[in-house]
PDB file of C-alpha atoms and ligand atoms in Angstrom:
ATOM      1  CA  UNK Y   1     -21.360   7.109  33.530  1.00 51.00           C
ATOM      2  CA  UNK Y   2     -24.822   8.690  33.474  1.00 51.00           C
ATOM      3  CA  UNK Y   3     -26.424   8.818  30.058  1.00 50.00           C
ATOM      4  CA  UNK Y   4     -27.457  12.444  30.666  1.00 60.00           C
ATOM      5  CA  UNK Y   5     -23.894  13.710  30.709  1.00 72.00           C
ATOM      6  CA  UNK Y   6     -22.398  11.360  28.054  1.00 83.00           C
ATOM      7  CA  UNK Y   7     -22.159  13.316  24.818  1.00 82.00           C
ATOM      8  CA  UNK Y   8     -21.100  10.331  22.722  1.00 90.00           C
ATOM      9  CA  UNK Y   9     -17.839   8.532  22.120  1.00 96.00           C
ATOM     10  CA  UNK Y  10     -15.136   8.740  19.511  1.00 98.00           C
ATOM     11  CA  UNK Y  11     -14.430   6.163  16.864  1.00 98.00           C
ATOM     12  CA  UNK Y  12     -10.751   5.480  16.310  1.00 98.00           C
ATOM     13  CA  UNK Y  13      -9.586   3.896  13.063  1.00 98.00           C
ATOM     14  CA  UNK Y  14      -6.437   2.153  14.195  1.00 96.00           C
ATOM     15  CA  UNK Y  15      -3.820   0.652  11.910  1.00 95.00           C
ATOM     16  CA  UNK Y  16      -3.127  -2.781  13.375  1.00 94.00           C
ATOM     17  CA  UNK Y  17      -0.015  -3.248  11.290  1.00 94.00           C
ATOM     18  CA  UNK Y  18       0.694  -6.040   8.816  1.00 94.00           C
ATOM     19  CA  UNK Y  19       0.113  -9.090  10.980  1.00 91.00           C
ATOM     20  CA  UNK Y  20       2.637  -9.372  13.763  1.00 92.00           C
ATOM     21  CA  UNK Y  21       0.719  -8.166  16.851  1.00 90.00           C
ATOM     22  CA  UNK Y  22       3.882  -6.403  17.990  1.00 91.00           C
ATOM     23  CA  UNK Y  23       3.785  -4.100  14.943  1.00 94.00           C
ATOM     24  CA  UNK Y  24       0.851  -2.061  16.158  1.00 94.00           C
ATOM     25  CA  UNK Y  25       1.907   1.412  17.394  1.00 95.00           C
ATOM     26  CA  UNK Y  26       2.070   2.207  21.080  1.00 96.00           C
ATOM     27  CA  UNK Y  27      -0.829   4.591  20.652  1.00 97.00           C
ATOM     28  CA  UNK Y  28      -2.887   2.003  18.743  1.00 96.00           C
ATOM     29  CA  UNK Y  29      -2.285  -0.585  21.422  1.00 95.00           C
ATOM     30  CA  UNK Y  30      -3.251   1.877  24.179  1.00 97.00           C
ATOM     31  CA  UNK Y  31      -6.530   2.571  22.407  1.00 97.00           C
ATOM     32  CA  UNK Y  32      -7.237  -1.167  21.943  1.00 95.00           C
ATOM     33  CA  UNK Y  33      -6.568  -1.657  25.660  1.00 96.00           C
ATOM     34  CA  UNK Y  34      -8.938   1.109  26.676  1.00 97.00           C
ATOM     35  CA  UNK Y  35     -11.657   0.513  24.068  1.00 97.00           C
ATOM     36  CA  UNK Y  36     -15.163  -0.461  25.119  1.00 96.00           C
ATOM     37  CA  UNK Y  37     -15.974  -1.833  21.664  1.00 97.00           C
ATOM     38  CA  UNK Y  38     -13.690  -3.107  18.897  1.00 96.00           C
ATOM     39  CA  UNK Y  39     -14.657  -3.959  15.333  1.00 95.00           C
ATOM     40  CA  UNK Y  40     -11.873  -5.765  13.536  1.00 93.00           C
ATOM     41  CA  UNK Y  41     -11.379  -6.625   9.873  1.00 85.00           C
ATOM     42  CA  UNK Y  42     -11.264 -10.408   9.543  1.00 74.00           C
ATOM     43  CA  UNK Y  43      -8.596 -12.803  10.716  1.00 65.00           C
ATOM     44  CA  UNK Y  44      -5.706 -10.510   9.851  1.00 64.00           C
ATOM     45  CA  UNK Y  45      -6.051  -8.343  12.902  1.00 66.00           C
ATOM     46  CA  UNK Y  46      -8.046 -10.518  15.315  1.00 65.00           C
ATOM     47  CA  UNK Y  47      -4.967 -11.462  17.285  1.00 70.00           C
ATOM     48  CA  UNK Y  48      -4.152  -7.920  18.403  1.00 66.00           C
ATOM     49  CA  UNK Y  49      -7.782  -7.261  19.261  1.00 68.00           C
ATOM     50  CA  UNK Y  50      -8.106 -10.375  21.353  1.00 75.00           C
ATOM     51  CA  UNK Y  51      -4.723 -10.064  22.982  1.00 83.00           C
ATOM     52  CA  UNK Y  52      -5.057  -6.552  24.363  1.00 90.00           C
ATOM     53  CA  UNK Y  53      -8.769  -5.853  24.662  1.00 93.00           C
ATOM     54  CA  UNK Y  54      -9.941  -5.329  28.205  1.00 94.00           C
ATOM     55  CA  UNK Y  55     -12.338  -7.746  29.883  1.00 94.00           C
ATOM     56  CA  UNK Y  56     -15.925  -6.908  28.989  1.00 94.00           C
ATOM     57  CA  UNK Y  57     -15.033  -5.187  25.714  1.00 95.00           C
ATOM     58  CA  UNK Y  58     -17.516  -5.833  22.948  1.00 95.00           C
ATOM     59  CA  UNK Y  59     -15.562  -7.411  20.060  1.00 94.00           C
ATOM     60  CA  UNK Y  60     -16.920  -8.109  16.601  1.00 93.00           C
ATOM     61  CA  UNK Y  61     -15.538  -9.241  13.249  1.00 92.00           C
ATOM     62  CA  UNK Y  62     -16.665  -7.175  10.258  1.00 93.00           C
ATOM     63  CA  UNK Y  63     -15.956  -9.861   7.679  1.00 90.00           C
ATOM     64  CA  UNK Y  64     -19.591 -10.644   7.014  1.00 91.00           C
ATOM     65  CA  UNK Y  65     -20.860  -7.072   7.365  1.00 95.00           C
ATOM     66  CA  UNK Y  66     -21.742  -4.641   4.619  1.00 95.00           C
ATOM     67  CA  UNK Y  67     -20.472  -1.070   4.740  1.00 94.00           C
ATOM     68  CA  UNK Y  68     -23.875   0.038   6.014  1.00 95.00           C
ATOM     69  CA  UNK Y  69     -23.777  -2.517   8.822  1.00 97.00           C
ATOM     70  CA  UNK Y  70     -20.282  -1.437   9.761  1.00 97.00           C
ATOM     71  CA  UNK Y  71     -21.433   2.177   9.952  1.00 97.00           C
ATOM     72  CA  UNK Y  72     -24.465   1.229  12.042  1.00 97.00           C
ATOM     73  CA  UNK Y  73     -22.316  -0.846  14.396  1.00 98.00           C
ATOM     74  CA  UNK Y  74     -19.811   1.911  14.946  1.00 98.00           C
ATOM     75  CA  UNK Y  75     -22.480   4.585  15.451  1.00 98.00           C
ATOM     76  CA  UNK Y  76     -24.445   2.400  17.867  1.00 98.00           C
ATOM     77  CA  UNK Y  77     -21.360   1.633  19.953  1.00 98.00           C
ATOM     78  CA  UNK Y  78     -20.179   5.264  19.912  1.00 98.00           C
ATOM     79  CA  UNK Y  79     -23.523   6.361  21.305  1.00 97.00           C
ATOM     80  CA  UNK Y  80     -22.987   4.309  24.440  1.00 96.00           C
ATOM     81  CA  UNK Y  81     -19.198   4.033  24.801  1.00 97.00           C
ATOM     82  CA  UNK Y  82     -16.457   6.651  25.034  1.00 97.00           C
ATOM     83  CA  UNK Y  83     -13.847   4.750  23.016  1.00 98.00           C
ATOM     84  CA  UNK Y  84     -14.676   2.617  19.980  1.00 98.00           C
ATOM     85  CA  UNK Y  85     -11.919   1.132  17.847  1.00 97.00           C
ATOM     86  CA  UNK Y  86     -12.095   0.046  14.274  1.00 96.00           C
ATOM     87  CA  UNK Y  87      -8.965  -2.080  13.701  1.00 95.00           C
ATOM     88  CA  UNK Y  88      -7.689  -2.087  10.134  1.00 94.00           C
ATOM     89  CA  UNK Y  89      -4.866  -4.024   8.533  1.00 94.00           C
ATOM     90  CA  UNK Y  90      -1.644  -2.196   7.861  1.00 95.00           C
ATOM     91  CA  UNK Y  91      -2.310   1.535   7.568  1.00 97.00           C
ATOM     92  CA  UNK Y  92      -5.925   2.674   7.417  1.00 97.00           C
ATOM     93  CA  UNK Y  93      -5.258   5.140   4.588  1.00 98.00           C
ATOM     94  CA  UNK Y  94      -4.327   2.442   2.068  1.00 97.00           C
ATOM     95  CA  UNK Y  95      -7.060   0.375   0.396  1.00 95.00           C
ATOM     96  CA  UNK Y  96      -9.019   0.319   3.616  1.00 93.00           C
ATOM     97  CA  UNK Y  97     -12.346   1.955   2.644  1.00 94.00           C
ATOM     98  CA  UNK Y  98     -11.604   4.604   5.288  1.00 97.00           C
ATOM     99  CA  UNK Y  99     -13.584   7.450   3.789  1.00 98.00           C
ATOM    100  CA  UNK Y 100     -16.565   5.229   3.071  1.00 97.00           C
ATOM    101  CA  UNK Y 101     -16.680   4.396   6.778  1.00 97.00           C
ATOM    102  CA  UNK Y 102     -15.959   7.878   8.041  1.00 98.00           C
ATOM    103  CA  UNK Y 103     -18.695   9.660   6.070  1.00 98.00           C
ATOM    104  CA  UNK Y 104     -21.665   7.988   7.790  1.00 97.00           C
ATOM    105  CA  UNK Y 105     -20.002   8.803  11.155  1.00 98.00           C
ATOM    106  CA  UNK Y 106     -19.671  12.440  10.093  1.00 98.00           C
ATOM    107  CA  UNK Y 107     -23.354  12.457   9.120  1.00 97.00           C
ATOM    108  CA  UNK Y 108     -24.267  11.023  12.507  1.00 97.00           C
ATOM    109  CA  UNK Y 109     -22.087  13.589  14.282  1.00 97.00           C
ATOM    110  CA  UNK Y 110     -19.735  10.997  15.703  1.00 97.00           C
ATOM    111  CA  UNK Y 111     -16.176  12.188  16.358  1.00 98.00           C
ATOM    112  CA  UNK Y 112     -13.422  10.318  14.411  1.00 98.00           C
ATOM    113  CA  UNK Y 113      -9.670   9.820  14.838  1.00 98.00           C
ATOM    114  CA  UNK Y 114      -7.123   7.845  12.861  1.00 98.00           C
ATOM    115  CA  UNK Y 115      -3.966   6.161  14.169  1.00 98.00           C
ATOM    116  CA  UNK Y 116      -1.540   5.234  11.364  1.00 98.00           C
ATOM    117  CA  UNK Y 117      -0.126   1.696  11.064  1.00 97.00           C
ATOM    118  CA  UNK Y 118       2.790  -0.106   9.529  1.00 97.00           C
ATOM    119  CA  UNK Y 119       1.744  -0.869   6.006  1.00 98.00           C
ATOM    120  CA  UNK Y 120       2.385  -4.274   4.464  1.00 97.00           C
ATOM    121  CA  UNK Y 121       4.557  -2.522   1.870  1.00 98.00           C
ATOM    122  CA  UNK Y 122       6.966  -1.483   4.604  1.00 98.00           C
ATOM    123  CA  UNK Y 123       6.720  -4.867   6.382  1.00 98.00           C
ATOM    124  CA  UNK Y 124       7.508  -6.664   3.119  1.00 98.00           C
ATOM    125  CA  UNK Y 125      10.620  -4.575   2.501  1.00 98.00           C
ATOM    126  CA  UNK Y 126      11.671  -5.225   6.096  1.00 98.00           C
ATOM    127  CA  UNK Y 127      11.081  -8.988   5.830  1.00 98.00           C
ATOM    128  CA  UNK Y 128      13.452  -9.181   2.859  1.00 98.00           C
ATOM    129  CA  UNK Y 129      15.939  -6.605   4.161  1.00 98.00           C
ATOM    130  CA  UNK Y 130      15.398  -4.418   1.121  1.00 98.00           C
ATOM    131  CA  UNK Y 131      15.449  -0.636   0.726  1.00 98.00           C
ATOM    132  CA  UNK Y 132      12.724   0.812  -1.442  1.00 98.00           C
ATOM    133  CA  UNK Y 133      14.931   3.762  -2.288  1.00 97.00           C
ATOM    134  CA  UNK Y 134      18.615   3.666  -3.175  1.00 96.00           C
ATOM    135  CA  UNK Y 135      20.844   6.623  -4.065  1.00 94.00           C
ATOM    136  CA  UNK Y 136      21.129   7.139  -7.830  1.00 93.00           C
ATOM    137  CA  UNK Y 137      19.063   4.036  -8.526  1.00 96.00           C
ATOM    138  CA  UNK Y 138      15.563   5.103  -7.457  1.00 97.00           C
ATOM    139  CA  UNK Y 139      14.281   7.788  -5.111  1.00 97.00           C
ATOM    140  CA  UNK Y 140      10.593   7.170  -5.660  1.00 98.00           C
ATOM    141  CA  UNK Y 141       8.098   4.577  -4.472  1.00 98.00           C
ATOM    142  CA  UNK Y 142       4.694   4.122  -6.049  1.00 98.00           C
ATOM    143  CA  UNK Y 143       2.050   2.297  -4.015  1.00 98.00           C
ATOM    144  CA  UNK Y 144      -0.509   0.963  -6.458  1.00 98.00           C
ATOM    145  CA  UNK Y 145      -2.467  -2.053  -7.633  1.00 97.00           C
ATOM    146  CA  UNK Y 146      -3.284  -3.771 -10.879  1.00 95.00           C
ATOM    147  CA  UNK Y 147      -6.720  -3.082 -12.231  1.00 89.00           C
ATOM    148  CA  UNK Y 148      -9.177  -5.635 -10.963  1.00 83.00           C
ATOM    149  CA  UNK Y 149     -12.836  -5.042 -10.142  1.00 84.00           C
ATOM    150  CA  UNK Y 150     -11.882  -1.539  -9.042  1.00 84.00           C
ATOM    151  CA  UNK Y 151     -11.070   0.411 -12.221  1.00 90.00           C
ATOM    152  CA  UNK Y 152      -7.874   2.496 -12.288  1.00 92.00           C
ATOM    153  CA  UNK Y 153      -8.305   6.254 -12.758  1.00 94.00           C
ATOM    154  CA  UNK Y 154      -6.936   7.797 -15.931  1.00 94.00           C
ATOM    155  CA  UNK Y 155      -3.183   8.101 -15.999  1.00 93.00           C
ATOM    156  CA  UNK Y 156      -2.714   5.464 -13.320  1.00 95.00           C
ATOM    157  CA  UNK Y 157      -2.530   2.291 -15.343  1.00 95.00           C
ATOM    158  CA  UNK Y 158       0.399   0.104 -14.329  1.00 96.00           C
ATOM    159  CA  UNK Y 159       1.819   0.595 -17.843  1.00 95.00           C
ATOM    160  CA  UNK Y 160       1.971   4.326 -17.309  1.00 96.00           C
ATOM    161  CA  UNK Y 161       3.305   4.147 -13.751  1.00 97.00           C
ATOM    162  CA  UNK Y 162       5.902   1.557 -14.678  1.00 97.00           C
ATOM    163  CA  UNK Y 163       7.500   3.967 -17.155  1.00 96.00           C
ATOM    164  CA  UNK Y 164       9.038   5.782 -14.180  1.00 96.00           C
ATOM    165  CA  UNK Y 165      11.224   2.728 -13.508  1.00 96.00           C
ATOM    166  CA  UNK Y 166      11.065   3.419  -9.810  1.00 98.00           C
ATOM    167  CA  UNK Y 167       9.983   1.094  -7.031  1.00 98.00           C
ATOM    168  CA  UNK Y 168       6.469  -0.264  -7.421  1.00 98.00           C
ATOM    169  CA  UNK Y 169       4.625  -1.826  -4.491  1.00 98.00           C
ATOM    170  CA  UNK Y 170       1.637  -3.708  -5.850  1.00 98.00           C
ATOM    171  CA  UNK Y 171      -1.205  -4.399  -3.446  1.00 98.00           C
ATOM    172  CA  UNK Y 172      -4.132  -6.704  -4.170  1.00 96.00           C
ATOM    173  CA  UNK Y 173      -2.494  -8.092  -7.288  1.00 97.00           C
ATOM    174  CA  UNK Y 174      -0.968 -11.459  -6.501  1.00 97.00           C
ATOM    175  CA  UNK Y 175      -3.428 -13.327  -8.721  1.00 97.00           C
ATOM    176  CA  UNK Y 176      -2.518 -11.062 -11.614  1.00 97.00           C
ATOM    177  CA  UNK Y 177       1.187 -11.785 -12.012  1.00 98.00           C
ATOM    178  CA  UNK Y 178       0.765 -12.684 -15.655  1.00 97.00           C
ATOM    179  CA  UNK Y 179      -0.664  -9.205 -16.348  1.00 96.00           C
ATOM    180  CA  UNK Y 180       2.061  -7.603 -14.215  1.00 97.00           C
ATOM    181  CA  UNK Y 181       4.759  -9.252 -16.292  1.00 98.00           C
ATOM    182  CA  UNK Y 182       3.235  -8.337 -19.659  1.00 97.00           C
ATOM    183  CA  UNK Y 183       2.534  -4.764 -18.590  1.00 96.00           C
ATOM    184  CA  UNK Y 184       6.023  -4.183 -17.292  1.00 97.00           C
ATOM    185  CA  UNK Y 185       7.527  -5.700 -20.442  1.00 97.00           C
ATOM    186  CA  UNK Y 186       5.345  -3.347 -22.517  1.00 96.00           C
ATOM    187  CA  UNK Y 187       6.570  -0.450 -20.365  1.00 96.00           C
ATOM    188  CA  UNK Y 188      10.195  -1.336 -21.163  1.00 96.00           C
ATOM    189  CA  UNK Y 189      11.266  -3.461 -18.179  1.00 97.00           C
ATOM    190  CA  UNK Y 190      13.303  -6.554 -18.929  1.00 97.00           C
ATOM    191  CA  UNK Y 191      12.347 -10.147 -18.104  1.00 97.00           C
ATOM    192  CA  UNK Y 192      15.422 -10.239 -15.844  1.00 97.00           C
ATOM    193  CA  UNK Y 193      14.060  -7.433 -13.625  1.00 97.00           C
ATOM    194  CA  UNK Y 194      14.098  -8.608 -10.012  1.00 98.00           C
ATOM    195  CA  UNK Y 195      10.759  -9.132  -8.303  1.00 98.00           C
ATOM    196  CA  UNK Y 196      10.007  -9.772  -4.630  1.00 98.00           C
ATOM    197  CA  UNK Y 197       6.799 -11.328  -3.314  1.00 98.00           C
ATOM    198  CA  UNK Y 198       6.175 -11.463   0.403  1.00 98.00           C
ATOM    199  CA  UNK Y 199       3.222 -13.476   1.663  1.00 98.00           C
ATOM    200  CA  UNK Y 200       1.901 -12.670   5.120  1.00 96.00           C
ATOM    201  CA  UNK Y 201       4.752 -10.316   5.864  1.00 96.00           C
ATOM    202  CA  UNK Y 202       5.561 -10.244   9.585  1.00 95.00           C
ATOM    203  CA  UNK Y 203       3.123 -13.019  10.520  1.00 92.00           C
ATOM    204  CA  UNK Y 204       5.007 -15.156  13.040  1.00 89.00           C
ATOM    205  CA  UNK Y 205       5.750 -18.526  11.462  1.00 92.00           C
ATOM    206  CA  UNK Y 206       3.720 -17.896   8.308  1.00 94.00           C
ATOM    207  CA  UNK Y 207       5.693 -15.331   6.332  1.00 97.00           C
ATOM    208  CA  UNK Y 208       7.029 -16.485   2.966  1.00 98.00           C
ATOM    209  CA  UNK Y 209       9.608 -14.533   0.939  1.00 98.00           C
ATOM    210  CA  UNK Y 210       9.870 -15.395  -2.743  1.00 98.00           C
ATOM    211  CA  UNK Y 211      12.434 -13.818  -5.002  1.00 98.00           C
ATOM    212  CA  UNK Y 212      12.520 -14.095  -8.735  1.00 98.00           C
ATOM    213  CA  UNK Y 213      12.423 -12.180 -11.952  1.00 98.00           C
ATOM    214  CA  UNK Y 214       9.593 -10.871 -14.042  1.00 98.00           C
ATOM    215  CA  UNK Y 215       9.965 -14.041 -16.131  1.00 98.00           C
ATOM    216  CA  UNK Y 216       9.752 -16.629 -13.356  1.00 98.00           C
ATOM    217  CA  UNK Y 217       8.046 -15.053 -10.303  1.00 98.00           C
ATOM    218  CA  UNK Y 218       4.651 -16.427 -11.232  1.00 98.00           C
ATOM    219  CA  UNK Y 219       5.930 -20.000 -11.317  1.00 98.00           C
ATOM    220  CA  UNK Y 220       7.806 -19.521  -8.091  1.00 98.00           C
ATOM    221  CA  UNK Y 221       4.721 -18.199  -6.320  1.00 98.00           C
ATOM    222  CA  UNK Y 222       2.690 -21.080  -7.722  1.00 98.00           C
ATOM    223  CA  UNK Y 223       5.212 -23.558  -6.349  1.00 98.00           C
ATOM    224  CA  UNK Y 224       4.846 -21.923  -2.923  1.00 98.00           C
ATOM    225  CA  UNK Y 225       1.022 -21.912  -3.312  1.00 97.00           C
ATOM    226  CA  UNK Y 226       0.788 -18.155  -2.762  1.00 98.00           C
ATOM    227  CA  UNK Y 227      -2.589 -16.897  -3.943  1.00 95.00           C
ATOM    228  CA  UNK Y 228      -3.514 -14.171  -1.445  1.00 95.00           C
ATOM    229  CA  UNK Y 229      -2.226 -11.775   1.213  1.00 95.00           C
ATOM    230  CA  UNK Y 230       0.913 -10.998  -0.682  1.00 98.00           C
ATOM    231  CA  UNK Y 231       2.826  -7.878  -1.668  1.00 98.00           C
ATOM    232  CA  UNK Y 232       4.621  -7.641  -4.998  1.00 98.00           C
ATOM    233  CA  UNK Y 233       7.597  -5.349  -5.102  1.00 98.00           C
ATOM    234  CA  UNK Y 234       9.299  -4.617  -8.422  1.00 98.00           C
ATOM    235  CA  UNK Y 235      12.253  -2.317  -8.092  1.00 98.00           C
ATOM    236  CA  UNK Y 236      15.638  -1.578  -9.604  1.00 97.00           C
ATOM    237  CA  UNK Y 237      16.921  -1.424  -6.014  1.00 97.00           C
ATOM    238  CA  UNK Y 238      16.101  -5.019  -5.123  1.00 98.00           C
ATOM    239  CA  UNK Y 239      19.038  -7.188  -4.197  1.00 97.00           C
ATOM    240  CA  UNK Y 240      21.421  -4.261  -3.639  1.00 96.00           C
ATOM    241  CA  UNK Y 241      22.660  -5.889  -0.480  1.00 96.00           C
ATOM    242  CA  UNK Y 242      24.571  -8.310  -2.682  1.00 94.00           C
ATOM    243  CA  UNK Y 243      25.753  -5.927  -5.395  1.00 93.00           C
ATOM    244  CA  UNK Y 244      29.554  -5.591  -5.699  1.00 89.00           C
ATOM    245  CA  UNK Y 245      29.262  -1.818  -5.177  1.00 84.00           C
ATOM    246  CA  UNK Y 246      26.580   0.769  -4.473  1.00 83.00           C
ATOM    247  CA  UNK Y 247      26.418   4.553  -4.425  1.00 77.00           C
ATOM    248  CA  UNK Y 248      26.453   5.698  -0.872  1.00 76.00           C
ATOM    249  CA  UNK Y 249      23.798   7.882   0.621  1.00 74.00           C
ATOM    250  CA  UNK Y 250      24.847  11.541   0.916  1.00 69.00           C
ATOM    251  CA  UNK Y 251      23.420  11.600   4.427  1.00 68.00           C
ATOM    252  CA  UNK Y 252      26.312   9.544   5.820  1.00 69.00           C
ATOM    253  CA  UNK Y 253      28.915  10.840   3.399  1.00 68.00           C
ATOM    254  CA  UNK Y 254      31.808  12.493   5.274  1.00 65.00           C
ATOM    255  CA  UNK Y 255      31.897  15.280   2.637  1.00 63.00           C
ATOM    256  CA  UNK Y 256      28.254  16.254   3.033  1.00 63.00           C
ATOM    257  CA  UNK Y 257      27.018  18.831   5.550  1.00 63.00           C
ATOM    258  CA  UNK Y 258      23.611  18.746   7.084  1.00 66.00           C
ATOM    259  CA  UNK Y 259      21.832  20.177  10.122  1.00 66.00           C
ATOM    260  CA  UNK Y 260      23.515  17.865  12.601  1.00 67.00           C
ATOM    261  CA  UNK Y 261      26.992  17.552  11.160  1.00 65.00           C
ATOM    262  CA  UNK Y 262      29.507  19.694   9.292  1.00 67.00           C
ATOM    263  CA  UNK Y 263      31.312  18.294   6.312  1.00 65.00           C
ATOM    264  CA  UNK Y 264      34.874  17.142   6.625  1.00 63.00           C
ATOM    265  CA  UNK Y 265      36.462  19.333   3.913  1.00 59.00           C
ATOM    266  CA  UNK Y 266      39.228  16.800   3.401  1.00 59.00           C
ATOM    267  CA  UNK Y 267      36.801  14.011   2.533  1.00 52.00           C
TER     268      UNK Y 267
HETATM  269  N1  SAH Q   1      -4.081  -1.174   4.546  1.00 70.99           N
HETATM  270  C1  SAH Q   1      -3.305  -2.364   4.168  1.00 70.99           C
HETATM  271  C2  SAH Q   1      -3.602  -2.855   2.795  1.00 70.99           C
HETATM  272  C3  SAH Q   1      -4.991  -3.482   2.657  1.00 70.99           C
HETATM  273  S1  SAH Q   1      -5.328  -4.080   1.061  1.00 70.99           S
HETATM  274  C4  SAH Q   1      -1.801  -1.999   4.339  1.00 70.99           C
HETATM  275  O1  SAH Q   1      -1.463  -0.865   4.574  1.00 70.99           O
HETATM  276  O2  SAH Q   1      -0.965  -2.929   4.213  1.00 70.99           O
HETATM  277  C5  SAH Q   1      -4.895  -5.789   1.205  1.00 70.99           C
HETATM  278  C6  SAH Q   1      -3.623  -6.077   0.470  1.00 70.99           C
HETATM  279  O3  SAH Q   1      -2.503  -5.668   1.237  1.00 70.99           O
HETATM  280  C7  SAH Q   1      -3.380  -7.548   0.169  1.00 70.99           C
HETATM  281  O4  SAH Q   1      -3.937  -7.957  -1.050  1.00 70.99           O
HETATM  282  C8  SAH Q   1      -1.876  -7.588   0.100  1.00 70.99           C
HETATM  283  O5  SAH Q   1      -1.447  -7.135  -1.171  1.00 70.99           O
HETATM  284  C9  SAH Q   1      -1.445  -6.570   1.090  1.00 70.99           C
HETATM  285  N2  SAH Q   1      -1.150  -7.160   2.440  1.00 70.99           N
HETATM  286  C10 SAH Q   1      -1.842  -6.940   3.571  1.00 70.99           C
HETATM  287  N3  SAH Q   1      -1.227  -7.555   4.612  1.00 70.99           N
HETATM  288  C11 SAH Q   1      -0.131  -8.192   4.079  1.00 70.99           C
HETATM  289  C12 SAH Q   1       0.929  -8.920   4.647  1.00 70.99           C
HETATM  290  N4  SAH Q   1       0.995  -9.182   5.925  1.00 70.99           N
HETATM  291  N5  SAH Q   1       1.900  -9.355   3.814  1.00 70.99           N
HETATM  292  C13 SAH Q   1       1.854  -9.075   2.483  1.00 70.99           C
HETATM  293  N6  SAH Q   1       0.885  -8.342   1.914  1.00 70.99           N
HETATM  294  C14 SAH Q   1      -0.100  -7.903   2.699  1.00 70.99           C
END
């Protein structure tokens, strides 16, 4: 390609999925395969990058880079390559510093695209064969975190969110299980409330699924030596697979009409 006619490439933020290289989307994989430069986020997504990148692709790990260096790298590569991929864990819109990375690209006039990914929240539910919503139990999922170095905005403390008694998926919080327990107790949950922790959800051979209650989940995770890369799910719907009876979803109810099926009036 002659440099005179090349107007600059596009930077694609691609969700690599939760760990299993097969959980990247078809579109994400196609972009990885055709990329001239790939910047990946640490060990979590290196496998997909290395597996599908074409020969001669420039590949770098961002784990020791600052945000400024990431921006510079992406801008530099986009100035000389048509397709540049920034591989992110899970979905790029969740706790992935997406906007912080996009703004310098906007300022530099570099085109940006985003390909969604399977979030670890979804992969964790899948690993444990759990549904995050259940008819007449909970119809709401909150994706949040416990306050750490990043302060929580007003109205979003776990205590306030937990009052909804819906499904809570807690990112970045596995070292804070003591706080999680106390906060949920303060918000009216019981110590018997079921809790699911999934470590390295979907990672072949490395995934760990730990089930417990608010009272004992911390000890159970300690016993399994889980201190990072884990999703905490607290939900009144957990374990429904084993309940003696559940309310059935209206969608499959014979007496319920929808766009694709008319109700059986006798049901
Ligand atoms: N964008 C990512 C989240 C990045 S924040 C996503 O959509 O999944 C990093 C946090 O995500 C970790 O602290 C952990 O809570 C969770 N996480 C990422 N990958 C995980 C995995 N494979 N299994 C369990 N939790 C994971």
